[in-house]
Amino acid sequence: MTRYGQSILEIVNCTDEHMTAEQIFFTLKKKFPAVVMATVYNNLNSLYQKGMIRKISVEGQPDRYDKNTRHDHLVCRRCGKLADLNLSDMTAELEKQVGFKIDIYDLKIYYLCPECRKA
C-alpha cells in the first residue's frame, strides 16, 4: 500500500465522522501538500474495492467513507446527516429467510434529524 493509501486509511479509521473525498483530501493535504484530488479518489476506490473501508452513498449527497466495522446508519431525509446505529447483526436471520449466504448488507434507516424537525 502506498503512503497515501495508508494515510487515507488512517484518516477514515481514526474519525467518527463520515468524511467525503474532499474532506479527506484537505486532511491529507496537511501531511502531503503536493497530493492531488485524483490520488485521493484512486486510493479511496482501491481501499473500498479491497474491503478495507465502507462507502456510503445517499442520493443527492457526495459519497462518504467509513470504517469497515459492522454497524448501520441513520440518514436524515432532508439534510443528509449520517449517524451510526449499532443494531445486532442480522446476517444469520436474513440468511435463514432468503435461504442462501449473504456476504454483506448495508442498512440505512431514513428519518428527519432533530434540527430538520425544528425547521
Short mmCIF file of C-alpha atoms in Angstrom, two decimals:
data_model
loop_
_atom_site.label_atom_id
_atom_site.label_comp_id
_atom_site.label_asym_id
_atom_site.label_seq_id
_atom_site.Cartn_x
_atom_site.Cartn_y
_atom_site.Cartn_z
CA MET A 1 0.00 0.00 0.00
CA THR A 2 1.26 3.46 -0.85
CA ARG A 3 1.95 6.08 1.80
CA TYR A 4 -1.11 7.97 0.56
CA GLY A 5 -3.29 4.87 0.81
CA GLN A 6 -2.03 4.14 4.33
CA SER A 7 -2.63 7.72 5.43
CA ILE A 8 -6.15 7.77 3.93
CA LEU A 9 -6.96 4.50 5.72
CA GLU A 10 -5.74 6.04 9.00
CA ILE A 11 -7.85 9.17 8.43
CA VAL A 12 -11.00 7.11 7.82
CA ASN A 13 -10.34 4.75 10.73
CA CYS A 14 -9.46 7.49 13.23
CA THR A 15 -12.55 9.66 12.85
CA ASP A 16 -16.13 9.31 13.99
CA GLU A 17 -17.24 11.45 11.05
CA HIS A 18 -18.43 10.13 7.70
CA MET A 19 -15.99 12.12 5.57
CA THR A 20 -16.35 12.97 1.90
CA ALA A 21 -13.43 12.56 -0.52
CA GLU A 22 -12.97 16.33 -0.42
CA GLN A 23 -12.75 16.37 3.39
CA ILE A 24 -10.24 13.52 3.28
CA PHE A 25 -8.26 15.41 0.62
CA PHE A 26 -7.95 18.54 2.79
CA THR A 27 -6.95 16.46 5.82
CA LEU A 28 -4.35 14.54 3.79
CA LYS A 29 -3.02 17.77 2.25
CA LYS A 30 -1.85 18.91 5.70
CA LYS A 31 0.57 15.97 5.73
CA PHE A 32 1.28 15.80 1.99
CA PRO A 33 0.94 19.31 0.48
CA ALA A 34 1.60 18.06 -3.08
CA VAL A 35 -1.22 15.48 -3.09
CA VAL A 36 -3.90 15.88 -5.77
CA MET A 37 -7.59 15.04 -5.62
CA ALA A 38 -7.25 12.22 -8.19
CA THR A 39 -4.85 10.43 -5.83
CA VAL A 40 -7.46 10.56 -3.07
CA TYR A 41 -10.20 9.22 -5.35
CA ASN A 42 -7.97 6.43 -6.67
CA ASN A 43 -6.91 5.36 -3.18
CA LEU A 44 -10.44 5.53 -1.77
CA ASN A 45 -11.66 3.36 -4.64
CA SER A 46 -8.84 0.87 -4.07
CA LEU A 47 -9.44 0.70 -0.30
CA TYR A 48 -13.18 0.24 -0.90
CA GLN A 49 -12.64 -2.47 -3.54
CA LYS A 50 -10.33 -4.33 -1.14
CA GLY A 51 -12.99 -4.17 1.58
CA MET A 52 -10.85 -2.06 3.89
CA ILE A 53 -13.32 0.84 4.14
CA ARG A 54 -17.03 1.35 3.53
CA LYS A 55 -18.53 3.75 1.01
CA ILE A 56 -21.88 5.24 1.97
CA SER A 57 -23.98 6.51 -0.91
CA VAL A 58 -27.03 8.67 -0.28
CA GLU A 59 -28.98 10.13 -3.19
CA GLY A 60 -28.24 13.81 -3.71
CA GLN A 61 -25.17 13.73 -1.45
CA PRO A 62 -21.48 13.10 -2.14
CA ASP A 63 -20.26 9.61 -1.23
CA ARG A 64 -18.89 9.37 2.28
CA TYR A 65 -16.40 6.92 3.72
CA ASP A 66 -16.43 4.98 6.96
CA LYS A 67 -14.60 2.37 8.99
CA ASN A 68 -15.20 -1.21 7.93
CA THR A 69 -16.84 -2.29 11.17
CA ARG A 70 -20.29 -3.87 11.47
CA HIS A 71 -22.80 -1.07 12.01
CA ASP A 72 -25.72 0.56 10.25
CA HIS A 73 -26.71 4.16 9.59
CA LEU A 74 -29.45 6.67 10.21
CA VAL A 75 -29.80 9.12 7.30
CA CYS A 76 -31.72 12.38 7.53
CA ARG A 77 -34.05 12.62 4.53
CA ARG A 78 -33.73 16.40 4.40
CA CYS A 79 -30.11 17.35 5.14
CA GLY A 80 -28.36 14.01 4.54
CA LYS A 81 -26.76 13.91 8.01
CA LEU A 82 -25.43 10.44 8.81
CA ALA A 83 -25.35 8.85 12.25
CA ASP A 84 -24.06 5.44 13.26
CA LEU A 85 -26.58 2.91 14.51
CA ASN A 86 -25.45 -0.22 16.34
CA LEU A 87 -28.06 -2.90 15.81
CA SER A 88 -27.40 -6.56 16.35
CA ASP A 89 -26.00 -8.35 13.30
CA MET A 90 -28.92 -9.65 11.26
CA THR A 91 -26.88 -11.77 8.82
CA ALA A 92 -27.97 -15.14 10.26
CA GLU A 93 -31.66 -14.15 10.31
CA LEU A 94 -31.50 -12.78 6.77
CA GLU A 95 -29.77 -15.93 5.51
CA LYS A 96 -32.43 -18.05 7.17
CA GLN A 97 -35.19 -16.06 5.45
CA VAL A 98 -33.68 -16.00 1.96
CA GLY A 99 -32.09 -19.45 2.04
CA PHE A 100 -28.59 -18.54 0.91
CA LYS A 101 -25.37 -16.98 2.24
CA ILE A 102 -25.25 -13.19 2.45
CA ASP A 103 -21.81 -11.63 2.04
CA ILE A 104 -22.65 -8.23 3.50
CA TYR A 105 -25.63 -5.97 3.92
CA ASP A 106 -25.90 -2.22 4.26
CA LEU A 107 -28.87 -0.99 6.26
CA LYS A 108 -29.80 2.69 6.07
CA ILE A 109 -32.77 3.92 8.06
CA TYR A 110 -34.15 7.25 6.87
CA TYR A 111 -35.59 9.80 9.32
CA LEU A 112 -35.71 13.53 10.00
CA CYS A 113 -32.94 14.67 12.33
CA PRO A 114 -33.85 16.92 15.29
CA GLU A 115 -32.52 20.05 13.51
CA CYS A 116 -34.66 19.40 10.42
CA ARG A 117 -37.74 18.60 12.51
CA LYS A 118 -37.50 22.10 14.03
CA ALA A 119 -37.28 23.76 10.60
#
